[in-house]
Coordinates of C-alpha atoms and ligand atoms in Angstrom, one line a residue:
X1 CA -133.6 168.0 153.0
X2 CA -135.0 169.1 149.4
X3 CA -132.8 172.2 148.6
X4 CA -129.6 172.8 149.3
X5 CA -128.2 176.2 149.1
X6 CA -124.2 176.3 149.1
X7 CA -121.3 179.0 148.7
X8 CA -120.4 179.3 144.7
X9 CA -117.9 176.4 144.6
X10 CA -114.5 176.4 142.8
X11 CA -113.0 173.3 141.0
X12 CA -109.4 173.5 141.3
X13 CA -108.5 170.9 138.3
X14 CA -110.0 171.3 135.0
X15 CA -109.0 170.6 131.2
X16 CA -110.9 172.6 129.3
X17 CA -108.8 172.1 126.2
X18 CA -108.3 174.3 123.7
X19 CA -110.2 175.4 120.3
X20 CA -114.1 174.3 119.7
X21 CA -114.0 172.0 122.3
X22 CA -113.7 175.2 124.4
X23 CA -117.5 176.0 123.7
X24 CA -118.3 172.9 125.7
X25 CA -116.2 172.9 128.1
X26 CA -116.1 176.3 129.5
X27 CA -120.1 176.9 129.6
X28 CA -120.2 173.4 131.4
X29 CA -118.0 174.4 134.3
X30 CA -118.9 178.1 134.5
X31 CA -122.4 177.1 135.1
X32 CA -122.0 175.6 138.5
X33 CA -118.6 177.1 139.7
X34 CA -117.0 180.7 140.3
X35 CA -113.8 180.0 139.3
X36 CA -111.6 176.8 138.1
X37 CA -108.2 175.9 137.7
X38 CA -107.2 175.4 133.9
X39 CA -104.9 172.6 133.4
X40 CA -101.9 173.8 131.3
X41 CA -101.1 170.1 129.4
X42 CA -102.3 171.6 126.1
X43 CA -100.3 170.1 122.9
X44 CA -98.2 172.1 123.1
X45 CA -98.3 173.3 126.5
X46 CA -98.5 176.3 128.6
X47 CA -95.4 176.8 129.1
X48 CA -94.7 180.7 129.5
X49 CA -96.7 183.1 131.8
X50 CA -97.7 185.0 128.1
X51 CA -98.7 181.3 126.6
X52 CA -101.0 181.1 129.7
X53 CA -102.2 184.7 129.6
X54 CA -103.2 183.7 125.8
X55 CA -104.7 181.1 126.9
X56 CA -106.7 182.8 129.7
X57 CA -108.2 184.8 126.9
X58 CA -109.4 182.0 124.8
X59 CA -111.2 180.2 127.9
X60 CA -112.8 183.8 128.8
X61 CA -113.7 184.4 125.2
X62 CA -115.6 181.0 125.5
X63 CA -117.6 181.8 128.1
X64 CA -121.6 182.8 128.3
X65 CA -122.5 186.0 128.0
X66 CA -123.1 187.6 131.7
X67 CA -121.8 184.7 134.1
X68 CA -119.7 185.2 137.2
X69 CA -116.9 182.7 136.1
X70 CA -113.1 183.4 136.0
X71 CA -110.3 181.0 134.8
X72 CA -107.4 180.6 137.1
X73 CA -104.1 179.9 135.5
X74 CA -101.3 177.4 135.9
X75 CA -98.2 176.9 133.6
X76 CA -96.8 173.7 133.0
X77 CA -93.3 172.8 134.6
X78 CA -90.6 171.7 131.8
X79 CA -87.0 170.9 132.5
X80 CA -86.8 174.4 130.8
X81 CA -88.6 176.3 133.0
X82 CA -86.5 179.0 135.0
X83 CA -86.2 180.9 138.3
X84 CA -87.2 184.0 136.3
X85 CA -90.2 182.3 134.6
X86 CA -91.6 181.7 137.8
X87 CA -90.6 185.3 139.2
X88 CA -92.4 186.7 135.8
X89 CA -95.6 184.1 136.1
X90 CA -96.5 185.5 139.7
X91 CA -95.9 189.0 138.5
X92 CA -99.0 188.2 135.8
X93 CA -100.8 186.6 138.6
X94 CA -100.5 183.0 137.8
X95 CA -101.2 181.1 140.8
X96 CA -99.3 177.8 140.1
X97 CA -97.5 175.4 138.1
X98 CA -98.0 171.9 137.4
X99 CA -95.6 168.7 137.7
X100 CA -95.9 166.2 135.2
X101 CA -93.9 163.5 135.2
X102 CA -92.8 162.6 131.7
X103 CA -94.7 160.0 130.5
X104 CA -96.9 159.7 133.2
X105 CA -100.3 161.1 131.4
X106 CA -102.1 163.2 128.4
X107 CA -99.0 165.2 126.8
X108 CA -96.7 164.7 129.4
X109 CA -94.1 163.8 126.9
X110 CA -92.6 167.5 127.4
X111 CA -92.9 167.1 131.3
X112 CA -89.8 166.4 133.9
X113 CA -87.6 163.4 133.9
X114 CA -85.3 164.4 136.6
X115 CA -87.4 166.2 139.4
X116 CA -84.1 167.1 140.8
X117 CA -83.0 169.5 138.2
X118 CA -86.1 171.2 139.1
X119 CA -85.4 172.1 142.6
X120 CA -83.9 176.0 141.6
X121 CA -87.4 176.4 140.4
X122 CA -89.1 175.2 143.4
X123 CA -87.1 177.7 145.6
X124 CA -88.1 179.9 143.3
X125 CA -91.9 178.7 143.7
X126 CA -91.6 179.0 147.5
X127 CA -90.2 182.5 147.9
X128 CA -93.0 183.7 145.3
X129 CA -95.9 181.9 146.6
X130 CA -96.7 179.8 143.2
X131 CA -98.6 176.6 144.3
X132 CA -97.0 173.5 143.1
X133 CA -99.8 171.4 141.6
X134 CA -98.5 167.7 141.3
X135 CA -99.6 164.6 139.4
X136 CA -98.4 162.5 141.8
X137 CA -97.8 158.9 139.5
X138 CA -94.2 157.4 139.2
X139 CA -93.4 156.5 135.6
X140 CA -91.2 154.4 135.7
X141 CA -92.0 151.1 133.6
X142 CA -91.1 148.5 136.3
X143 CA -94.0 150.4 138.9
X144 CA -97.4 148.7 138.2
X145 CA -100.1 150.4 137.3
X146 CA -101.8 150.1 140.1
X147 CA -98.6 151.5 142.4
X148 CA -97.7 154.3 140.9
X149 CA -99.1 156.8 143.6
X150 CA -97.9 155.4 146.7
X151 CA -94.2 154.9 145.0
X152 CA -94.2 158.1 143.6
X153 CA -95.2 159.3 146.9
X154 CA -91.8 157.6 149.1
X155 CA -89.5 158.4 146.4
X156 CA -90.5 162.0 145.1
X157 CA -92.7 163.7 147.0
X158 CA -91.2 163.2 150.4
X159 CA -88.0 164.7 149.4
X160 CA -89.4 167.8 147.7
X161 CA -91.8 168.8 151.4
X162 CA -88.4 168.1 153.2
X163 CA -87.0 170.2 151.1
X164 CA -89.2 173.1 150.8
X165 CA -91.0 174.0 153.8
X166 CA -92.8 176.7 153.2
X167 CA -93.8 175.3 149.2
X168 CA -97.3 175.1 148.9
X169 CA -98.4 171.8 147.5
X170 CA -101.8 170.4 145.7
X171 CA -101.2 166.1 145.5
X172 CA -103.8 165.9 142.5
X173 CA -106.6 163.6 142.4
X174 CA -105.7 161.1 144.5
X175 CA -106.5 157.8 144.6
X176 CA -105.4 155.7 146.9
X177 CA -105.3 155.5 150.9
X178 CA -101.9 156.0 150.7
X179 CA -102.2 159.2 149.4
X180 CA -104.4 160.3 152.2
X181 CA -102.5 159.1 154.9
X182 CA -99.5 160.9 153.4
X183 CA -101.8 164.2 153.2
X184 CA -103.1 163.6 156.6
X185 CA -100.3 163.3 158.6
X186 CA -98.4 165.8 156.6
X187 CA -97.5 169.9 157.0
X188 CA -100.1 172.3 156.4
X189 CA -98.7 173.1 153.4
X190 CA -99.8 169.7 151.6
X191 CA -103.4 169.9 150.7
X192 CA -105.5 167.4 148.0
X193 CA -108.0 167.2 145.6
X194 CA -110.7 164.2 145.1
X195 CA -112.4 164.0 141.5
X196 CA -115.7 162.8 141.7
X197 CA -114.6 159.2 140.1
X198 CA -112.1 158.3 142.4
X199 CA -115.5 159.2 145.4
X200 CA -118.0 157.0 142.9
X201 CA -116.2 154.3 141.9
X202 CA -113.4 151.7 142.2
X203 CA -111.9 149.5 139.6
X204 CA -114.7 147.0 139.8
X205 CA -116.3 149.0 137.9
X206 CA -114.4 149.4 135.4
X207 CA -113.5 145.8 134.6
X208 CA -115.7 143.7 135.9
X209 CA -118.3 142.2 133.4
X210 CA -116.6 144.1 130.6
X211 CA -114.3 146.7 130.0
X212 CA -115.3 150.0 130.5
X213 CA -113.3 152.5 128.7
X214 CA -115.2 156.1 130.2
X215 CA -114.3 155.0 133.7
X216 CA -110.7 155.1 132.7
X217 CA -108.2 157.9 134.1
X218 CA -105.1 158.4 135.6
X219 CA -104.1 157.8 138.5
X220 CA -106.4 154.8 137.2
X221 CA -109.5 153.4 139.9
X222 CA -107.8 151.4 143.0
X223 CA -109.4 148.4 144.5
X224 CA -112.9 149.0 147.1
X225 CA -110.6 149.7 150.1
X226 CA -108.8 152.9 148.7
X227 CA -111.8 154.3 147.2
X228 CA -113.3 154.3 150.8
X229 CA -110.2 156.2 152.3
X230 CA -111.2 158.8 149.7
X231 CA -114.8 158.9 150.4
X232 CA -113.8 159.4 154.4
X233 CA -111.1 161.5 153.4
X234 CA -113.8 164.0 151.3
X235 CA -116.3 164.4 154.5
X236 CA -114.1 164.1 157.2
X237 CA -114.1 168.3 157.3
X238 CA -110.3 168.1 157.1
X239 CA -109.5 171.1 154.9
X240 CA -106.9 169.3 153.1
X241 CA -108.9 167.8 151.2
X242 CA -111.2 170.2 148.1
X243 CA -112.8 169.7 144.9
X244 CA -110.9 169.5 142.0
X245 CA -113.1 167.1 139.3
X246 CA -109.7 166.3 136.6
X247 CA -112.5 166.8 133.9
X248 CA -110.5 165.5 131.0
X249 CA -112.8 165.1 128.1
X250 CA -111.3 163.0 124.7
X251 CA -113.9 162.3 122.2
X252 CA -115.5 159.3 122.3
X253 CA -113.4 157.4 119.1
X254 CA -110.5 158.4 121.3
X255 CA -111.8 156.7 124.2
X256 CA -113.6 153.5 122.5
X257 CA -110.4 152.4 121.1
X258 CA -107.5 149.1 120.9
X259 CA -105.7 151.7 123.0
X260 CA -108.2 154.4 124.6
X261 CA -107.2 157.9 125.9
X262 CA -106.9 158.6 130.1
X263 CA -109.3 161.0 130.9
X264 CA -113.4 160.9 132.6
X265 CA -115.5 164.2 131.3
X266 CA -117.5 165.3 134.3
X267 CA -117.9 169.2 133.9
X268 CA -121.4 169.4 132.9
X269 CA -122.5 167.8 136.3
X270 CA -119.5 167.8 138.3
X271 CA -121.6 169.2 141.5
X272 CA -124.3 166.8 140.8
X273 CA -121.4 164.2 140.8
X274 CA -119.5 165.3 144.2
X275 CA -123.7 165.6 145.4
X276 CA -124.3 162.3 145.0
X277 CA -121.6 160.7 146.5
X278 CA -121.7 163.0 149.8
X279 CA -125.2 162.1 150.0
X280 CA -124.8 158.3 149.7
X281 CA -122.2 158.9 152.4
X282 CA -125.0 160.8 154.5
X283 CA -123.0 163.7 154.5
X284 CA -124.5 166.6 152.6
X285 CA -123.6 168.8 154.8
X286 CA -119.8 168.5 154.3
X287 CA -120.2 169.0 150.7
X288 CA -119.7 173.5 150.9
X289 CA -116.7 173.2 152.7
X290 CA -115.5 170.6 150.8
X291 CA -116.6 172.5 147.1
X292 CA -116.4 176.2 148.4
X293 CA -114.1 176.7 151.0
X294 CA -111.4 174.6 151.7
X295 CA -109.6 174.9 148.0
X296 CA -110.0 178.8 148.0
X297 CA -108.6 179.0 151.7
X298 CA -105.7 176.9 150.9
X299 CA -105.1 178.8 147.4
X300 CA -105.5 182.3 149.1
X301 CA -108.3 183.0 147.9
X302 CA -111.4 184.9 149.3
X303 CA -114.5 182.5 149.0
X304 CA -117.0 183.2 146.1
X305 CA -120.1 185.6 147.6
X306 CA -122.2 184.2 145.3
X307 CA -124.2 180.9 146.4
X308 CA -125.6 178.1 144.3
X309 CA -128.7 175.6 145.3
X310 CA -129.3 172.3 144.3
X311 CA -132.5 170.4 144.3
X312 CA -133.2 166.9 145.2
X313 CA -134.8 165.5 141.9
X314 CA -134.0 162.6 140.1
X315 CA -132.7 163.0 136.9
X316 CA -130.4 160.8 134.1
X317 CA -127.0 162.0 133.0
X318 CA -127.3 161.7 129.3
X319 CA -125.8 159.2 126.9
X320 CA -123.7 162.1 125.1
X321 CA -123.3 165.3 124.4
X322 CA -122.5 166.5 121.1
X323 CA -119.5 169.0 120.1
X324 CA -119.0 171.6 117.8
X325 CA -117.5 169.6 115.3
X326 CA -119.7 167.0 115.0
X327 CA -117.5 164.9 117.4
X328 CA -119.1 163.3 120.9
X329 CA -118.4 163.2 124.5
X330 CA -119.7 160.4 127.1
X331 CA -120.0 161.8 130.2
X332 CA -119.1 160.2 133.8
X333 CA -122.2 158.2 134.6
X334 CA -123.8 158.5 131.5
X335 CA -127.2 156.8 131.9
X336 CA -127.7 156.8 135.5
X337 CA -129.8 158.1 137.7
X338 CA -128.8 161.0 140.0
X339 CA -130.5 162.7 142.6
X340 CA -129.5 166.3 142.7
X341 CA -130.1 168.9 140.2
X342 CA -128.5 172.4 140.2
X343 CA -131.3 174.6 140.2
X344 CA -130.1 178.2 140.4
X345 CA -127.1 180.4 140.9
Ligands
DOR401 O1 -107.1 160.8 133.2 C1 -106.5 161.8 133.0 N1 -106.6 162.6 132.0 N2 -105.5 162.1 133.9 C2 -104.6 163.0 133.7 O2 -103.7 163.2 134.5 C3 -104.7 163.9 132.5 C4 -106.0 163.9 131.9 C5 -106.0 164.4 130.5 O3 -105.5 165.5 130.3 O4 -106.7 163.8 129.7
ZN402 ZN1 -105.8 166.3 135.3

């Protein structure tokens, strides 16, 4: 196979961030996708349905002239956030809100301590159809690192499906097997994304022989074993599980430091990304499903009409890419060789 012509994808998790660094980021993910999620943890954050509706502007003010792209917004959950927020966000056409746990990531600070005071909102969530889109990591300081998934999973996420049926939920990036056994054998109404890190690589590579600050993220990289369950998870043509890349650029001084930011940028070739790793698996032909249908169908969405192709050709993900203001970006895989190309859309 030398082309491969697929339905426009989506990405369902994406920081674009906010001010110049919008000029990157938005052109980078408009290019190979119809439509994207925007992450709401801005400092401060999204908080009201008019914050987000602000913001929507901004993100479409970034974008190239004459591309099919359109920001989808989600409005970040606060022990603040009422029954008639919620009622007033799906009025605007916000499709979702985001759980942060405090503490657990990149501004999170304002995020939810007790996810019990939050269950009046959820009801509310469920009667209007808002998605609840969860960073599933437990913060507490006695969970390793390494746990935080699967615990948060037993002792928070459990309850709230039991809870509310009928609440559609988005576990975010996972990363471990875990977290797609709990997906697997759950409702229909739990669904997943994969980011293209968690499908390429495992912690190995980002400690061993040196410590390698671009291939860190949260939920941080699990051992061989769970990125595995994600690769089988990605082409097992279960459509709880979609695209959704976590792009989370921070500038390279913020990343190359004694204490370096969470976040992998992967916009520019996020489809490139997700190609590779589907065809090392031998399984390009899961990737449309996977990148165009299954996060739309789960969302409510129609699928895009529009169609992208790739090309096989190998080609290097650069070193960098420069910003606006003079500032830098690595990029996931900087330096290596991949092997599809996004040719047209
Ligand atoms: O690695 C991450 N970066 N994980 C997150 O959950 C947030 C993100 C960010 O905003 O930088
Ligand atoms: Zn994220």
């Amino acid at each position: 196979m030398q082309t491969l012509t697929l339905t426009l994808p989506d990405d369902f998790h994406v920081h674009f961030r906010d001010g110049p660094m919008l000029a990157e980021t938005v052109p980078a993910t408009a290019r190979a996708f119809g439509r994207a999620i925007a992450m709401p943890n801005l400092s401060p954050p999204v908080r009201t349905p008019q914050e987000a509706l602000e913001y929507m502007d901004r993100l479409r003010k970034a974008l190239p002239p004459d591309v099919e792209f359109e920001p989808l917004m989600s409005l970040y959950l606060t022990e603040a956030t009422t029954s008639a927020r919620i009622q007033e966000a799906q009025r605007l056409g916000i499709l979702a809100a985001k759980l942060y746990p405090a503490g657990a990531t990149t501004n999170s600070e304002a995020g939810v301590g007790d996810l019990e005071a939050l269950y009046p909102v959820f009801e509310a969530m469920q009667a209007e159809g808002l998605l609840l889109l969860v960073h599933g990591e437990a913060t507490d300081p006695e969970v390793d690192i390494f746990d935080r998934e699967a615990f948060f999973i037993e002792r928070h996420l459990r309850p709230i499906i039991a809870a509310f049926p009928e609440l559609k939920i988005v576990l975010e990036h996972i990363s471990t097997e875990e977290a797609v056994e709990f997906v697997n054998d759950g409702p229909p109404t739990l669904a997943a994304t994969i980011t293209p890190q968690h499908l390429l690589l495992n912690r190995n590579d980002m400690l061993a022989g040196g410590i390698r600050p671009h291939h860190y993220c949260l939920p941080v990289l699990k051992r061989r074993r769970h990125q595995e369950a994600l690769r089988r998870a990605a082409i097992s043509g279960s459509s709880k599980f979609f695209l959704g890349s976590d792009s989370a650029p921070h500038e390279r001084q913020r990343k190359e430091a004694s204490c370096g930011c969470a976040g992998v940028y992967s916009a520019p070739f996020a489809l490139e990304l997700y190609a590779e790793a589907f065809d090392q698996l031998d399984a390009l032909d899961r990737l449309e499903a996977f990148a165009g249908h299954f996060g739309a169908d789960f969302y409510g969405l129609a699928r895009n009409k529009s169609k992208v192709t790739l090309v096989r050709e190998p080609w290097t993900v650069p070193l960098k890419i420069d910003l606006p203001n003079g500032g830098q970006l690595v990029p996931l895989m900087a330096g290596h060789t991949l092997h599809w190309k996004l040719a047209a859309r």
